[in-house]
Structure formats: structure tokens, C-alpha cells
Amino acid sequence: MRLRFVLAEIAHGFRRNASMISAVILVTFVSLTAVGAALMLQIQVERIKGDWYDKIEVSIYMCPADAVDQGNCAAGAVSDDQLQAVEDRLESEVLAPYVEAFFYQDAESVFEEYQERFGGSYMTNEVSVEMFGPVIHVQLIDPDNFKVVTDAVGSMPGVWQAVDQSDLFDRLFDLLSKVRLAALAVAAVLGLAAILLITTTIRLSALSRQRETGIMRLVGASNLFIQLPFMLEGAVAALTGSVLAVGTLWGVAQFWLAGWVEQNFVVVMGSINPADAIMVAPWLVIAAVVLAGVSSALTLRRFTRV
Amino acid sequence: MITFQNVTKIYARGARPALDAVSLEIPRGQFCFLVGASGSGKSTLLSLVLREEHITSGQAFVLGQDIAKMPQRRIPRFRRQIGSVFQDFRLLERKTVFQNVAFAMQVIGRPRHAIMRTVPDVLDLVGLAGKEKRTPHELSGGEQQRVAIARAVVNRPQILLADEPTGNLDPRTSEGIMAVLERVNQTGTTVVMATHDVGLVDQAQQRVVELVEGRVVRDEASGYYGGEG
């Protein structure tokens, strides 16, 4: 009887307050979608780090015969002695603890690789093998220590540039973390809006049912029983918003983002997994409950006191 | 049943007391009128009994409990033993007669079968048998007040507080309401009724307590509205 009565009260409140309830659902929906997007980005960043950080290597580009950017290479192509000096440095007592292995790749093979990757585009038209020098690929024992290696060999004669791939990742992570921050900011603002809206909704609902609650108090209904329909009204609306948010995130990951990312960032990202949406779902539901709970606590004390 | 000892109620600091050192004893099963001009303290007295307001000083016992010391959480259970009716009926317009009365049982968690059994009996007691499915706007004022009384007594309270229950009704209808209240009283419920209605009081030959500016000025076991003279 009690449960049925409470459910009937909630349904009644929804009908009477339909537009406010819809507003609550929409605002929590958008705000929780932003929270969810931020969480999914975080998961994605962690995954990329896990997958790729281990494979980061340092590439030491040696001077080509015809350097586009003179810099270190004003003296022309790298000499065999200079090459040997770099390799010796990598094997030295100073660097050996950091270096797992290194491979020499000659200029022709680098040029071929370049042509394979960009073949047919304008980027290959004006390029000749003279523009490429040999490359030494260095695998690190701990990828975080790349800087020791780049510093040690970067300015040696015959070295054009010592580049670590973490640069590329850092720029990507930087971008992703900015997007994540923006999403969190949106989430915070909308979360506040959601709390205010739920508070107002509960207040309106309580005012429009003052006669009912008045009678309930007179005949001795418990505080919890009087307040429960209002609390649940806000909670159900917020939960509906969170369900919509989870659905949206999942749909975006499944039908749109996965394909788009695969086309554009195949090298780095792999695919965003729709299962991530399911992983963040519990957190969004908890966030919805917190939103509704805070709002109820703010309102009900004042409006439905015994 | 209700015992007031030197009870004073002051709403705002420095204001004239709404009740001023009132002492009063209403035994179980009694029918007691509270009479007096508007603002004499009748409604304040009722709201103290119901523990809607705190007493400022003095001691008050209702149903054996010291209401000044009653903790907040005990209030709901306490109120289940007290019914209330008002001048403005306070019915729920969207519910039927049956639902209005059932509401008082639902919200304290009474089971469905108890509601189905009790509500018709109570509607019968107040003379509304056969009108279960009407909504309040389909009823006369007197009938609406009968619904309110049914709702107030459906949980079998030991005390019924009636605050100007006939204030909006014509004399003949008022007599009907009075008859219902007397019937409730005969089932053993203590009835305290605040009223302006001279005719009803004079006819009923019940106890009369008169308040003037928050003080009890007259208390007669079987009295008239304006006193013996």
C-alpha cells in the first residue's frame, strides 16, 4: 500500500510539474554527458599511454648531404667517424643503463619509407634522397628517460636532430586534457544549474501540494513519508537524465566516434570503445543521485517541516 | 486527557500573550466548547494541543504526554491520536469522498484491507453513505465538512479538535454537523470545539469555556454561549 501510494504521488507530481521535470531531465542529461565525456577521454588517455608509451623510441636523425634546414649540418652529410662517435656514445657507460638497443637505418631506406608513406602526394615531388640522412633508432629501457639520450647526443657533430616520439604524444595529451577540462567546466556549470533547477522544482512541487502535506502532518504521517515523494521526484528526474547521458555517450562512441577516430588518428588512438560508456555509467548514475540528494537536502528541511 | 497548567503562549517577543496563564482540564470523553471573540486565543489553544506551536511557559499534558518536552520525532505518532477539522474543510479537490477519507489512512501506512473496511463505516457515521464517489465540488458545504470529519476520525483518534467547524455553514446545516460531532463524541472521543455559534452552544447544553484576551473568564459544566445571565 505504501509503495503504491508513494509511486502514485510521484506520478501525480510528474504530471502536475511536467515542464519543470523535463527541464531537470535535460539539464542533468547535458551536464552528465559532459562529465561522462571527460571520464571517457581520461580512460582513452590512460589507454594510449599504456599502449604506446612503452614503445616510445628516440630517433637520431643524422645530417643529410643536402639539408633543408642547415642548423647543425652546415658541414654537409654525416661522416662515418661522426656516426661511429654517436654509436660509441650510446654504448658508453653513461648511456648504456638507459639504452635497450639501437638500430642503424641508412639514408636510402629512410627515403623509401618516406615515399611509401607519402607517395603520390605533393610532399614527394620535390624530395630527393640527398635530403635524407641515416637514422639511428634507440629503444629505451625506461621510456621516461628519453631526455638523457636526446641531451647526450643532440648536439654532437653530424647529428641533425635527436627526436623522441613522446613529443607527439605530449601534444596529443595536451589537447585531450584541454578538451577534458572544457568538458568538466561545462559539467560544473550545468551541474550547478541542475541543482538550482531541482531545488526549484521540489519547492514548486511542495508548494503546489501544501494542502496534501498539511493534511499529512495533521493526521500524523512521518516526516520521511511526507518528504519521500518529493525526494524521489527529483531523484527519478535526475536518474532519467543520467540514463539519457549514458545512452548518448554509448551511441556516440559506437556509431560516430569510433569510425571517425579510426579514419583520422588510426596510428595513435586505435578505437574508442563503446564499452567505455558502460564503464562510466555507474559514476554518472552516482553523480545524478548526488545532484538530487544535495538539492533535496537544501529544500525539504524548510518546506515540509512537521 | 488534556491538562493545561498556567500555560502562556507568546508568539512574538514583547507581544501581548495569545494565551495568558490558562489552566484547564478536559477529561476523557467530554464535549467541550471554547467560545470567545476572534483573537481570544481559541485557535492558539487548539494548535498547542496538536503541538503545532510550542508553549512559552507553563505545563501541558495531552494524552498523558508532556507536550513541551516531546521530541520532534514523536510528534507524528502523537498526532495520529488526535483528529482535526477546520472552518475551510481542507479537502483534496481532485480526490473523491472515499479517497479523501482513505488518504488519512494511507499516509500513515494502514493496509488496504483495513481502509476498505473502515472508510465505509466512517462515511456511514457522518451520514455520507452512497456518496463515496463524489468529488468535493459536487457536495454542499455541510457535506464537505462531513467528509472532513470522517477523515479526522477515520484513524479512531482519542481527541477531535474542531476549529469553527460551522463557521461557513447556515444554521440548519450547522445543526447537522453538530449532530455528527455529538455522535463522534458518543463513540468515546473527546471533542473540543472552538465556535462563535451561539445557537449551537445554547442548544447543546455542554461544557463551555470562554476565553477573553487569552484568559479563561468562564468555565461552566453545562453552559450557554453568553453565560447564565
XYZ file of C-alpha atoms in Angstrom:
535
model
C 0.000 0.000 0.000
C 2.708 2.424 0.997
C 4.823 1.792 -2.067
C 1.856 2.094 -4.378
C 0.796 5.285 -2.686
C 4.266 6.812 -2.974
C 4.518 5.821 -6.637
C 1.105 7.312 -7.342
C 2.182 10.546 -5.637
C 5.327 10.707 -7.782
C 3.373 10.101 -10.982
C 0.950 12.797 -9.904
C 3.799 15.221 -9.247
C 5.294 14.480 -12.665
C 2.042 15.256 -14.431
C 1.492 18.449 -12.499
C 5.083 19.619 -12.889
C 5.806 18.249 -16.348
C 7.696 21.213 -17.781
C 9.942 21.633 -14.743
C 10.630 17.916 -14.638
C 11.566 17.991 -18.325
C 13.949 20.868 -17.662
C 15.576 18.903 -14.843
C 15.957 15.857 -17.072
C 17.501 17.895 -19.893
C 19.936 19.829 -17.730
C 21.129 16.759 -15.834
C 21.346 14.931 -19.152
C 23.645 17.523 -20.735
C 25.705 18.042 -17.599
C 26.233 14.336 -17.039
C 27.062 13.826 -20.708
C 29.855 16.356 -20.251
C 31.044 14.550 -17.128
C 30.914 11.255 -18.977
C 32.820 12.649 -21.963
C 35.544 13.896 -19.641
C 35.760 10.489 -17.952
C 35.902 8.681 -21.284
C 38.668 10.980 -22.504
C 40.566 10.199 -19.343
C 40.166 6.480 -19.932
C 41.313 6.957 -23.517
C 44.417 8.894 -22.482
C 45.346 6.213 -19.968
C 44.904 3.551 -22.576
C 47.078 5.331 -25.136
C 49.741 5.832 -22.517
C 49.626 2.163 -21.614
C 49.717 1.014 -25.226
C 52.256 3.394 -26.656
C 54.471 4.850 -24.009
C 56.381 1.576 -23.774
C 57.121 1.729 -27.463
C 58.426 5.250 -27.500
C 61.852 5.449 -29.014
C 64.354 8.186 -29.676
C 65.218 8.800 -33.303
C 68.594 10.371 -34.012
C 68.440 11.973 -37.443
C 71.916 12.363 -38.932
C 72.883 15.107 -41.316
C 71.918 14.517 -44.955
C 74.017 15.638 -47.911
C 71.568 18.373 -48.813
C 69.978 19.507 -45.585
C 66.828 21.593 -45.928
C 67.430 23.140 -42.551
C 71.182 23.700 -42.244
C 71.462 24.112 -38.456
C 73.930 21.521 -37.158
C 74.502 20.291 -40.678
C 76.303 23.189 -42.354
C 79.284 20.862 -42.848
C 77.276 18.541 -45.137
C 76.494 14.839 -44.829
C 77.401 12.977 -41.700
C 80.765 11.223 -41.863
C 81.434 7.636 -40.865
C 83.557 8.870 -37.957
C 80.751 11.033 -36.692
C 78.345 8.084 -36.955
C 80.770 5.917 -35.053
C 81.134 8.599 -32.376
C 77.362 8.670 -31.828
C 77.167 4.877 -31.619
C 80.090 4.856 -29.198
C 78.313 7.422 -27.065
C 75.183 5.239 -26.964
C 77.261 2.296 -25.802
C 79.219 4.343 -23.267
C 78.945 3.751 -19.535
C 76.893 6.919 -19.200
C 74.128 5.941 -21.599
C 74.243 2.152 -21.522
C 71.978 1.931 -18.437
C 69.241 3.733 -20.368
C 69.541 2.156 -23.770
C 67.899 -1.145 -24.506
C 69.065 -1.374 -28.140
C 69.647 0.714 -31.242
C 69.360 0.125 -34.964
C 71.001 1.870 -37.852
C 68.838 2.755 -40.842
C 70.620 4.099 -43.901
C 69.531 7.157 -45.872
C 68.136 5.191 -48.850
C 65.898 3.097 -46.672
C 64.656 6.216 -44.865
C 63.894 7.821 -48.213
C 61.987 4.734 -49.371
C 59.980 4.666 -46.175
C 59.127 8.301 -46.654
C 57.989 7.735 -50.191
C 55.907 4.767 -49.163
C 54.101 6.786 -46.582
C 53.507 9.948 -48.577
C 53.836 8.524 -52.102
C 51.876 10.347 -54.790
C 51.262 13.488 -52.765
C 52.900 16.858 -53.368
C 55.206 16.085 -50.473
C 57.224 13.626 -52.570
C 57.521 15.678 -55.733
C 60.402 17.883 -54.757
C 62.134 15.455 -52.480
C 65.325 13.634 -53.315
C 67.396 11.058 -51.473
C 70.047 13.725 -50.799
C 67.664 15.385 -48.378
C 67.710 12.328 -46.119
C 70.377 11.244 -43.770
C 70.663 7.951 -41.933
C 68.687 7.469 -38.707
C 69.645 5.673 -35.535
C 66.585 4.303 -33.717
C 67.159 3.953 -29.999
C 64.926 1.820 -27.808
C 64.925 2.841 -24.192
C 64.776 0.693 -21.092
C 62.554 3.249 -19.406
C 60.825 5.474 -21.991
C 60.514 8.261 -19.426
C 64.284 8.797 -19.600
C 64.342 9.864 -23.233
C 65.739 13.250 -22.312
C 69.030 11.814 -21.061
C 69.641 10.360 -24.515
C 68.489 13.310 -26.581
C 70.593 15.682 -24.492
C 73.659 13.481 -24.702
C 73.663 13.077 -28.490
C 71.566 16.011 -29.716
C 74.412 18.428 -30.227
C 77.109 16.042 -31.405
C 78.683 16.807 -34.756
C 76.855 15.219 -37.670
C 73.558 14.974 -35.750
C 70.735 16.954 -37.287
C 68.169 16.304 -34.576
C 67.522 13.828 -31.814
C 63.761 13.479 -31.501
C 61.727 11.498 -29.070
C 58.226 10.479 -30.040
C 56.836 11.499 -26.709
C 56.640 15.000 -28.179
C 53.916 13.815 -30.462
C 52.050 12.159 -27.605
C 52.515 15.084 -25.302
C 50.894 17.383 -27.810
C 48.017 14.957 -28.211
C 47.649 14.543 -24.462
C 47.806 18.277 -24.042
C 44.951 18.701 -26.497
C 42.932 15.922 -24.891
C 43.410 17.320 -21.407
C 42.270 20.741 -22.571
C 39.158 19.195 -24.077
C 38.650 17.315 -20.837
C 38.986 20.484 -18.782
C 36.477 22.243 -21.013
C 34.068 19.335 -20.603
C 34.494 19.425 -16.837
C 33.886 23.177 -16.773
C 30.674 22.725 -18.761
C 29.719 19.896 -16.424
C 30.323 22.037 -13.346
C 28.262 24.963 -14.608
C 25.424 22.742 -15.749
C 25.647 20.716 -12.555
C 25.075 23.874 -10.577
C 22.180 24.747 -12.873
C 20.798 21.253 -12.301
C 20.931 21.660 -8.529
C 19.165 25.019 -8.731
C 16.552 23.602 -11.065
C 15.889 20.526 -8.963
C 15.675 22.733 -5.885
C 13.140 24.979 -7.574
C 11.194 22.012 -8.862
C 10.951 20.437 -5.446
C 9.951 23.781 -3.969
C 7.217 24.314 -6.565
C 6.049 20.781 -6.118
C 5.917 21.216 -2.351
C 4.040 24.500 -2.659
C 1.510 23.060 -5.075
C 0.921 20.194 -2.673
C 0.785 22.211 0.508
C -2.746 21.106 1.258
C -1.806 17.441 0.921
C 1.298 17.795 3.073
C -0.675 19.861 5.572
C -3.206 17.082 5.951
C -0.450 14.502 6.118
C 1.123 16.363 9.016
C -2.225 16.714 10.783
C -3.055 13.034 10.643
C 0.439 12.094 11.783
C 2.295 10.949 8.684
C 6.013 10.603 9.365
C 8.463 13.159 8.049
C 10.064 10.630 5.758
C 6.705 9.670 4.318
C 5.827 13.295 3.638
C 9.183 14.071 2.057
C 9.783 10.864 0.160
C 7.622 11.665 -2.897
C 9.428 14.980 -3.362
C 12.875 13.466 -2.946
C 12.041 10.656 -5.330
C 10.582 13.092 -7.838
C 13.924 14.906 -8.073
C 15.861 11.650 -7.990
C 13.835 9.981 -10.737
C 14.211 13.051 -12.964
C 17.969 13.203 -12.369
C 18.357 9.462 -12.927
C 16.437 9.735 -16.185
C 18.921 12.421 -17.213
C 21.823 10.137 -16.343
C 20.367 7.248 -18.328
C 19.997 9.534 -21.341
C 23.602 10.667 -20.868
C 24.899 7.089 -20.785
C 22.839 6.254 -23.871
C 24.175 9.264 -25.738
C 27.806 8.566 -24.849
C 27.426 4.966 -25.858
C 25.744 5.901 -29.130
C 28.388 8.487 -29.979
C 31.192 6.048 -29.186
C 29.535 3.238 -31.092
C 28.228 4.858 -34.225
C 30.175 8.035 -34.759
C 33.386 8.492 -32.851
C 34.793 5.018 -33.421
C 34.644 5.390 -37.186
C 35.802 8.980 -37.241
C 38.788 8.387 -34.999
C 39.831 5.302 -36.891
C 39.991 7.302 -40.080
C 41.848 10.231 -38.629
C 44.057 9.007 -35.850
C 44.454 5.371 -36.675
C 48.128 5.405 -35.798
C 47.731 6.697 -32.320
C 44.307 6.081 -30.959
C 43.040 2.773 -32.097
C 39.321 2.998 -31.496
C 37.310 4.468 -28.690
C 35.472 1.613 -27.139
C 31.690 1.862 -26.646
C 32.241 -0.300 -23.580
C 33.887 2.768 -22.023
C 30.436 4.358 -21.913
C 29.224 1.402 -19.871
C 32.269 1.770 -17.627
C 31.484 5.406 -16.805
C 27.736 4.706 -16.424
C 27.815 3.886 -12.696
C 29.662 7.121 -11.979
C 27.101 9.143 -13.883
C 24.269 7.454 -12.006
C 26.022 8.201 -8.717
C 26.507 11.812 -9.834
C 22.781 12.061 -10.585
C 21.897 10.698 -7.156
C 24.282 13.203 -5.559
C 22.754 16.086 -7.541
C 19.250 15.095 -6.487
C 20.306 14.393 -2.918
C 22.012 17.748 -2.450
C 19.006 19.532 -3.905
C 16.549 17.661 -1.693
C 18.610 18.345 1.393
C 18.734 22.032 0.514
C 14.988 22.318 0.039
C 12.987 19.911 2.097
C 14.063 20.973 5.535
C 12.397 24.284 5.012
C 9.344 23.320 3.062
C 7.956 20.204 4.628
C 8.772 20.557 8.277
C 6.476 18.965 10.832
C -6.941 13.762 28.606
C -5.948 17.410 28.189
C -4.427 19.258 31.136
C -3.138 22.849 30.958
C -1.398 24.387 33.970
C -0.628 28.092 33.743
C 0.029 27.813 30.030
C 1.171 31.004 28.355
C 1.807 31.407 24.662
C 3.555 34.471 23.286
C 4.097 34.476 19.519
C 6.488 37.404 19.189
C 8.741 38.844 21.850
C 7.026 41.725 23.576
C 3.626 40.987 22.063
C 0.504 40.515 24.152
C 0.195 36.817 25.105
C -2.164 34.857 22.884
C -2.800 32.665 25.897
C -2.202 34.056 29.362
C -1.721 31.598 32.240
C -4.507 29.281 31.144
C -5.333 26.337 33.387
C -7.799 23.825 32.086
C -8.657 20.174 32.437
C -10.690 18.311 29.856
C -11.409 14.700 30.889
C -11.739 11.741 28.566
C -14.970 11.558 26.617
C -16.060 15.124 27.295
C -17.602 17.515 24.791
C -16.190 20.964 25.437
C -16.924 24.276 23.697
C -14.323 27.016 23.512
C -16.049 30.329 22.978
C -14.850 33.901 22.720
C -14.255 36.676 20.232
C -11.819 36.343 17.340
C -8.293 36.651 18.692
C -9.286 35.483 22.155
C -6.922 32.500 21.926
C -9.224 29.644 20.924
C -7.236 28.612 17.865
C -3.947 29.042 19.713
C -5.153 26.659 22.382
C -6.077 24.055 19.756
C -2.735 24.388 17.967
C -0.902 23.896 21.269
C -2.856 20.700 21.909
C -1.891 19.478 18.448
C 1.692 20.506 19.161
C 1.808 22.768 16.110
C 3.116 25.502 18.369
C 5.378 25.408 21.415
C 4.083 26.656 24.729
C 6.048 29.615 26.051
C 5.645 28.757 29.725
C 3.572 26.531 31.975
C 2.892 22.835 31.631
C 0.608 20.973 29.291
C -0.218 17.278 29.163
C -2.106 15.782 26.264
C -2.882 12.056 26.179
C -0.562 11.661 29.147
C 2.406 13.263 27.425
C 4.201 16.437 28.414
C 3.955 18.247 25.093
C 6.613 20.792 25.968
C 9.178 18.014 26.285
C 8.020 15.870 23.392
C 10.856 15.256 20.911
C 10.256 16.176 17.277
C 10.309 12.588 16.077
C 7.463 11.565 18.399
C 5.079 14.183 17.028
C 3.715 12.190 14.061
C 2.661 9.246 16.246
C 1.221 11.619 18.804
C -0.930 13.314 16.154
C -2.388 10.025 14.997
C -4.405 10.067 18.209
C -5.843 13.498 17.502
C -8.256 14.424 14.711
C -8.732 17.951 13.413
C -11.433 19.745 11.433
C -11.440 23.343 10.287
C -13.780 26.034 9.076
C -12.452 25.699 5.500
C -12.793 21.862 5.325
C -9.345 21.410 3.668
C -10.398 18.626 1.350
C -8.372 17.475 -1.658
C -10.378 18.678 -4.644
C -9.128 16.036 -7.064
C -9.927 13.082 -4.869
C -13.325 11.536 -4.305
C -15.056 11.441 -0.942
C -13.783 7.911 -0.390
C -10.224 8.826 -1.423
C -10.190 11.896 0.795
C -11.019 9.800 3.820
C -8.752 6.939 2.750
C -5.875 9.431 2.353
C -5.638 9.849 6.120
C -5.129 6.090 6.476
C -2.796 5.691 3.508
C -0.333 8.301 4.677
C 0.174 6.574 7.997
C 0.678 3.288 6.224
C -2.548 1.448 7.042
C -3.055 -1.664 4.918
C -5.506 -1.674 2.057
C -7.927 -4.147 3.563
C -8.221 -2.002 6.703
C -9.008 1.018 4.536
C -11.640 -0.844 2.533
C -13.285 -1.971 5.750
C -13.074 1.219 7.804
C -13.860 4.030 5.361
C -17.443 2.936 4.550
C -18.226 2.616 8.270
C -16.975 6.124 8.947
C -18.825 7.592 5.973
C -21.929 5.936 7.357
C -21.282 7.514 10.764
C -21.173 11.015 9.276
C -24.187 10.395 7.055
C -22.472 10.224 3.681
C -23.209 6.608 2.756
C -23.776 6.392 -1.001
C -21.734 9.486 -1.826
C -18.319 7.796 -1.869
C -17.599 8.597 -5.494
C -18.490 12.286 -5.446
C -15.750 14.892 -5.583
C -15.809 17.808 -3.110
C -17.193 20.331 -5.612
C -20.200 18.113 -6.148
C -21.070 18.364 -2.464
C -22.736 21.046 -0.347
C -20.733 22.836 2.328
C -22.281 20.717 5.043
C -21.452 17.535 3.179
C -17.883 18.688 2.641
C -17.497 19.272 6.365
C -18.861 15.780 6.991
C -16.125 14.424 4.736
C -13.579 16.410 6.743
C -14.965 14.967 9.984
C -14.882 11.469 8.531
C -11.239 11.991 7.600
C -10.460 13.324 11.073
C -11.963 10.332 12.869
C -11.144 7.504 10.472
C -7.974 6.644 12.401
C -10.030 6.458 15.621
C -8.392 9.368 17.444
C -8.973 9.834 21.157
C -9.407 13.567 20.730
C -11.190 15.538 17.994
C -10.301 19.218 17.693
C -12.813 21.299 15.738
C -11.901 24.888 14.921
C -15.041 26.801 13.905
C -16.397 23.781 12.010
C -19.702 25.520 11.290
C -18.250 28.953 10.521
C -19.066 28.704 6.811
C -22.402 26.957 7.144
C -26.006 28.069 7.536
C -27.801 27.357 10.860
C -29.701 24.268 9.730
C -26.603 22.671 8.178
C -24.655 23.592 11.302
C -27.105 21.627 13.409
C -26.449 18.607 11.216
C -22.703 18.977 11.706
C -23.249 19.390 15.438
C -25.236 16.157 15.464
C -22.373 14.370 13.721
C -19.873 15.715 16.262
C -22.100 14.557 19.104
C -22.300 11.131 17.518
C -18.493 11.042 17.353
C -18.400 12.102 20.993
C -20.735 9.243 21.904
C -18.248 6.735 20.478
C -15.920 7.853 23.284
C -13.906 10.522 21.508
C -13.141 13.683 23.452
C -14.345 16.667 21.369
C -13.013 20.199 21.776
C -14.847 22.667 19.566
C -13.983 26.319 19.150
C -17.014 28.233 17.899
C -18.868 31.516 17.532
C -22.158 29.828 17.021
C -24.410 30.982 19.873
C -27.369 28.852 18.855
C -25.412 25.617 18.751
C -23.798 26.182 22.118
C -27.029 27.135 23.827
C -28.819 24.126 22.420
C -26.130 21.560 23.197
C -26.036 22.036 26.978
C -22.358 21.003 27.153
C -19.359 22.384 28.956
C -18.421 25.942 27.890
C -15.016 27.569 28.390
C -14.938 31.245 27.495
C -11.700 33.000 26.618
C -11.154 36.760 26.604
C -7.779 38.078 25.502
C -6.101 34.781 26.231
C -7.588 34.252 29.698
C -10.251 31.828 30.828
C -13.055 34.043 32.156
C -15.768 31.407 32.485
C -15.890 27.637 32.720
C -19.324 26.054 33.119
C -20.153 22.382 33.099
C -23.405 22.895 31.193
C -23.490 26.402 29.899
C -24.726 28.921 27.400
C -22.733 30.985 24.947
C -23.257 34.246 26.785
C -23.298 32.845 30.347
C -26.209 32.182 32.701
C -27.498 35.689 32.614
